[in-house]
Coordinates of C-alpha atoms in Angstrom, one line a residue:
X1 CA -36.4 24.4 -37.3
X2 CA -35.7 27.7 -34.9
X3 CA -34.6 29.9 -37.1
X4 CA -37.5 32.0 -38.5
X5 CA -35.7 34.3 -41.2
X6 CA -34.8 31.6 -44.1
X7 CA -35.3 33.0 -47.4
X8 CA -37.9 31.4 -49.8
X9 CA -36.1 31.8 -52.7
X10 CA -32.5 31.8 -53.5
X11 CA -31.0 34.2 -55.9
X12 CA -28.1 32.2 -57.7
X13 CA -28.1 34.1 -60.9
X14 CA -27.1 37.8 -59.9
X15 CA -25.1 38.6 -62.6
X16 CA -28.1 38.1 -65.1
X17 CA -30.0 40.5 -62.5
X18 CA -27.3 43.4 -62.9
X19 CA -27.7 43.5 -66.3
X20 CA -30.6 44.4 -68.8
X21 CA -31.2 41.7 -71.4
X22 CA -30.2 44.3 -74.0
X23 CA -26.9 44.3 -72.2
X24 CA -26.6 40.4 -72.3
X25 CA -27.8 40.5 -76.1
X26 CA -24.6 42.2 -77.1
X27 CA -22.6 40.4 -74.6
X28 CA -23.5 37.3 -76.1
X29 CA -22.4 38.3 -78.8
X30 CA -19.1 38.7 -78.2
X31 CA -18.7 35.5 -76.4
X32 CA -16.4 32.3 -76.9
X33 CA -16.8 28.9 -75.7
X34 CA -14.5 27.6 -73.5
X35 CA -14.2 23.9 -71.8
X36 CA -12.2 23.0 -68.8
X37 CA -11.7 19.8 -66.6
X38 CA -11.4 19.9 -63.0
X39 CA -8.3 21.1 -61.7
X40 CA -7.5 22.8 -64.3
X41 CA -6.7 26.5 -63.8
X42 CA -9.0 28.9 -65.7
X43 CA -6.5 32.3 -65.0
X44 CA -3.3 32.2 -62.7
X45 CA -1.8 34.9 -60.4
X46 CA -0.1 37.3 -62.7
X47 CA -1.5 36.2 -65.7
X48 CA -2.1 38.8 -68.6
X49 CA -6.2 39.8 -67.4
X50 CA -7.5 40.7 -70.8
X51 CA -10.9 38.7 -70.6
X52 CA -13.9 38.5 -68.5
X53 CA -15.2 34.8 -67.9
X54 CA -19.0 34.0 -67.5
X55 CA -19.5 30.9 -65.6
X56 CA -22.4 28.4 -68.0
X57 CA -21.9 25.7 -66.1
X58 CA -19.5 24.4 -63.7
X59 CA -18.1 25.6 -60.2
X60 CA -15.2 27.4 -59.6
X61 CA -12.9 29.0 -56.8
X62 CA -11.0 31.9 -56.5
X63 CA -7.9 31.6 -54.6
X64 CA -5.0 33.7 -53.3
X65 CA -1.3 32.3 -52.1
X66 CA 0.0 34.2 -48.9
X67 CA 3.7 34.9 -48.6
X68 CA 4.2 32.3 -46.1
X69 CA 2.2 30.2 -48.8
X70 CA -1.0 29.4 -47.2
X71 CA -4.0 29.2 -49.7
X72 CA -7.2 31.4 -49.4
X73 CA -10.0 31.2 -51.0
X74 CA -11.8 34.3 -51.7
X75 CA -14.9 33.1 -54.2
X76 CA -16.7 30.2 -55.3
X77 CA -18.3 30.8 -58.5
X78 CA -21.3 28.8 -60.3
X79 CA -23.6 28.9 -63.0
X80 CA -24.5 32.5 -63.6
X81 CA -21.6 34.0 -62.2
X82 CA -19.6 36.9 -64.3
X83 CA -16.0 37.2 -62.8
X84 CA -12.4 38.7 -64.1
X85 CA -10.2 42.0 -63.6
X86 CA -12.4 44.5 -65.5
X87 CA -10.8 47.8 -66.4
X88 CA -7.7 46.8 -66.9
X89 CA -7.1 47.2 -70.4
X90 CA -3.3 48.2 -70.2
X91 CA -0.9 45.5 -69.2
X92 CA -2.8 44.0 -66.5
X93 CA -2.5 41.2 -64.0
X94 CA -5.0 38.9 -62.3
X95 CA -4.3 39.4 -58.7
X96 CA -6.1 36.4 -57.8
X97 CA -6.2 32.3 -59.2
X98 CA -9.2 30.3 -60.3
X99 CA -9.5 27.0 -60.7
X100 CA -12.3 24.5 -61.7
X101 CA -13.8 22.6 -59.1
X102 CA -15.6 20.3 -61.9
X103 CA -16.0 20.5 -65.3
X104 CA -17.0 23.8 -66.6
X105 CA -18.4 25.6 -69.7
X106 CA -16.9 29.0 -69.7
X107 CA -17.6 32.0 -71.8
X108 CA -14.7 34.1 -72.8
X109 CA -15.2 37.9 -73.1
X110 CA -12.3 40.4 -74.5
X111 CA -12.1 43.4 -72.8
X112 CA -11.8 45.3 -75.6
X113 CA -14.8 43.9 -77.3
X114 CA -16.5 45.4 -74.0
X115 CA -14.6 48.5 -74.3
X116 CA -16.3 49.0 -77.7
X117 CA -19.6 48.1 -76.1
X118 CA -19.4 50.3 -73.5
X119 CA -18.2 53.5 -75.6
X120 CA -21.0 53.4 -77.5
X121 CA -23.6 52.3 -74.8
X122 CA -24.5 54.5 -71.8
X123 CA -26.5 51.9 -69.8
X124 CA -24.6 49.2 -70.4
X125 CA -21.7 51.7 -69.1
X126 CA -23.6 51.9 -65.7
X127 CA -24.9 48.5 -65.3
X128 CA -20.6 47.6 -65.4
X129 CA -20.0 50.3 -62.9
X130 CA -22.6 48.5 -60.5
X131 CA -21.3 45.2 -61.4
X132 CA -17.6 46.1 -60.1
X133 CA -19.4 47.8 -57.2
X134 CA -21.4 45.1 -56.2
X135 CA -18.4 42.7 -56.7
X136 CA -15.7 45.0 -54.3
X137 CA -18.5 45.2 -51.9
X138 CA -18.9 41.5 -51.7
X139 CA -15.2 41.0 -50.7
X140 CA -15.2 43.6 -48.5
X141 CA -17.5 42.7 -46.3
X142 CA -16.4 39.1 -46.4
X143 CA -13.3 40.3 -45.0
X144 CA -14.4 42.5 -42.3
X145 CA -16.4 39.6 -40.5
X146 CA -13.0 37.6 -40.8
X147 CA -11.2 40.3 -39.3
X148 CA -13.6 41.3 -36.5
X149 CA -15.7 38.4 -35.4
X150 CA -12.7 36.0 -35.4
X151 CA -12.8 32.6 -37.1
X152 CA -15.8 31.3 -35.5
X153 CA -18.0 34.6 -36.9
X154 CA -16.0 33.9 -40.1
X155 CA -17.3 30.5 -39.9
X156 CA -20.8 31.2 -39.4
X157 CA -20.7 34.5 -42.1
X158 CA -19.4 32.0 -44.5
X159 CA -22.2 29.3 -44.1
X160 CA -24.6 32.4 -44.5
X161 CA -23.7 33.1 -47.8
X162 CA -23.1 29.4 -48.6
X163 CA -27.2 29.2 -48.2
X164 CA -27.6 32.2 -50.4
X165 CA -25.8 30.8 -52.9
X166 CA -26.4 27.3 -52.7
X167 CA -29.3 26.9 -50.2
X168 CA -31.7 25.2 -50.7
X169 CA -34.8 25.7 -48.9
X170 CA -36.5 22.8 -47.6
X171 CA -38.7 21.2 -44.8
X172 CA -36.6 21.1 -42.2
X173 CA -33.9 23.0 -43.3
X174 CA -31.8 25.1 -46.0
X175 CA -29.6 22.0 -47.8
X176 CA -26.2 23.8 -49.5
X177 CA -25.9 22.0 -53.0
X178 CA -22.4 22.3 -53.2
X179 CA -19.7 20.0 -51.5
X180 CA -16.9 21.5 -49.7
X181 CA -14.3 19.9 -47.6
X182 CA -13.4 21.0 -44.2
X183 CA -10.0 21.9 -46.1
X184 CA -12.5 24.3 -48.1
X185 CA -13.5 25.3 -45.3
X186 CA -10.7 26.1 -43.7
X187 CA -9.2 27.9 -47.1
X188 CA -11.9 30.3 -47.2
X189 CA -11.7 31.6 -43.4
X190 CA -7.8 31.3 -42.6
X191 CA -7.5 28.8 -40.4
X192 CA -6.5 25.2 -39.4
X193 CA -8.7 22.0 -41.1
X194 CA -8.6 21.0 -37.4
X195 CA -9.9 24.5 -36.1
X196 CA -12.9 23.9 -39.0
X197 CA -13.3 20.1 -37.6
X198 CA -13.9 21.0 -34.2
X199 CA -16.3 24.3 -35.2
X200 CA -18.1 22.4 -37.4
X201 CA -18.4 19.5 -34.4
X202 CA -20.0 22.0 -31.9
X203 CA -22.2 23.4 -34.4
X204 CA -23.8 20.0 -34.8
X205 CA -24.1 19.3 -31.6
X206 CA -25.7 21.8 -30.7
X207 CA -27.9 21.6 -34.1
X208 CA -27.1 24.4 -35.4
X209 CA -26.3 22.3 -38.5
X210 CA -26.3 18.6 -39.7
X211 CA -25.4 16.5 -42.6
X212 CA -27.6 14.4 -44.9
X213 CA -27.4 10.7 -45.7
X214 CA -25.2 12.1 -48.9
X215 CA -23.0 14.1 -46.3
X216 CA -24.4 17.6 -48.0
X217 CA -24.0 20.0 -45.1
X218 CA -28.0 21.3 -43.5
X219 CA -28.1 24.5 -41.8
X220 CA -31.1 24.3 -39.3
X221 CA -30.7 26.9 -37.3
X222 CA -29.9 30.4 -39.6
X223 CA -30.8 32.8 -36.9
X224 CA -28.1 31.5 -34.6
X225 CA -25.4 31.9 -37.0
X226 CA -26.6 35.2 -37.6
X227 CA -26.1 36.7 -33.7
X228 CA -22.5 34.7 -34.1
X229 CA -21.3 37.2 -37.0
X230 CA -23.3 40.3 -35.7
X231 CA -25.5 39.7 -38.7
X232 CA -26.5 43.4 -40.4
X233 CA -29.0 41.8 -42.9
X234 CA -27.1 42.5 -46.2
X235 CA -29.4 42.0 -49.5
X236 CA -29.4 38.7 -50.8
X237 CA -27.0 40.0 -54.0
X238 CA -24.4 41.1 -51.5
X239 CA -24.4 38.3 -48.9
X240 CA -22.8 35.6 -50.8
X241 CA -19.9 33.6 -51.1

């Protein structure tokens, strides 16, 4: 294995680290379950946003329909993950679409039950204000290395944070537990499936990455993909997909 800066642990659970466990206490207790199959569309574009959704098991992705209607994905969201349009009490819209990408336990949260939370909770108040921070920043930088490293940089950037949110760290490599189609792939940095296929083919052969006998995608080498995107060494948290 070249690469010689592979995390020992990865951090899937962030939302749980934002927040106290006093905070999660009351959360919880303001929480509904909610099942849904694969396919199925947990929010659409448009739709009323008057809820916050904590992912308890499942995988979801976050999507966004261009004008000329090409799909983009923006998140994929697992186990641990708290997502939804948060201070938008007043007549707002989910700018986005999620969808299940399995079957999922979801937890529903009203925004106004966290409105009443938060009036009368000062450190909860703040541990929401870094939440939506950390979130935006997230994005953000997601779309700077698709706008200024091209799709190849994208490409790389986006197996990074596939290996901080998925990795797996072993022997000879970091194994990403999730499976993602080159059509994936290709949703989450703008391009062609084809463009992905042939990326994906010279990354291999040069073994950069590999597949397993299950097809689950190996990175081997993480340092090179990090000189592709200009790499700035963004906390774990923040560096994901």
């Amino acid at each position: 294995m070249e690469s010689t800066k592979i995390p020992q642990t990865i951090n899937n659970n962030h939302s749980k680290n934002i927040f106290s466990d006093e905070t999660w206490k009351l959360l919880s207790e303001i929480m509904f379950e909610h099942k849904i199959k694969k396919g199925s569309y947990l929010f659409a574009e448009n739709e009323s946003a008057n809820r916050l959704f904590y992912v308890r098991k499942g995988q979801l992705k976050m999507t966004k329909m261009t004008d000329d209607g090409k799909e983009i994905m923006i998140h994929l969201f697992r186990e641990g993950d708290l997502l939804g349009e948060f201070g938008s009490l007043e007549k707002g819209k989910h700018c986005f679409s999620t969808v299940a990408k399995e079957d999922c336990v979801i937890d529903l949260i009203y925004l106004e039950d966290v409105d009443f939370i938060l009036s009368n909770n000062g450190k909860a108040a703040m541990e929401f204000v870094r939440w939506m921070a950390r979130k935006n920043q997230i994005t953000n930088l997601k779309l700077r290395d698709l706008l200024l490293y091209g799709k190849k940089g994208a490409l790389c950037s986006t197996l990074i944070r596939l290996s901080n949110s998925f990795g797996e760290v072993e022997e000879d490599g970091i194994s990403i537990k999730v499976n993602l189609t080159n059509q994936e792939f290709s949703e989450m940095i703008g391009t062609s499936r084809e463009t992905v296929n042939r990326m994906l083919g010279a990354l291999k052969k040069v073994k950069v990455i590999d597949y397993d006998e299950n097809g689950m995608l190996r990175i081997l080498n993480l340092q090179y993909l990090r000189d592709e995107c200009h790499c700035e060494d963004c906390p774990l948290e923040v560096c994901r997909i």
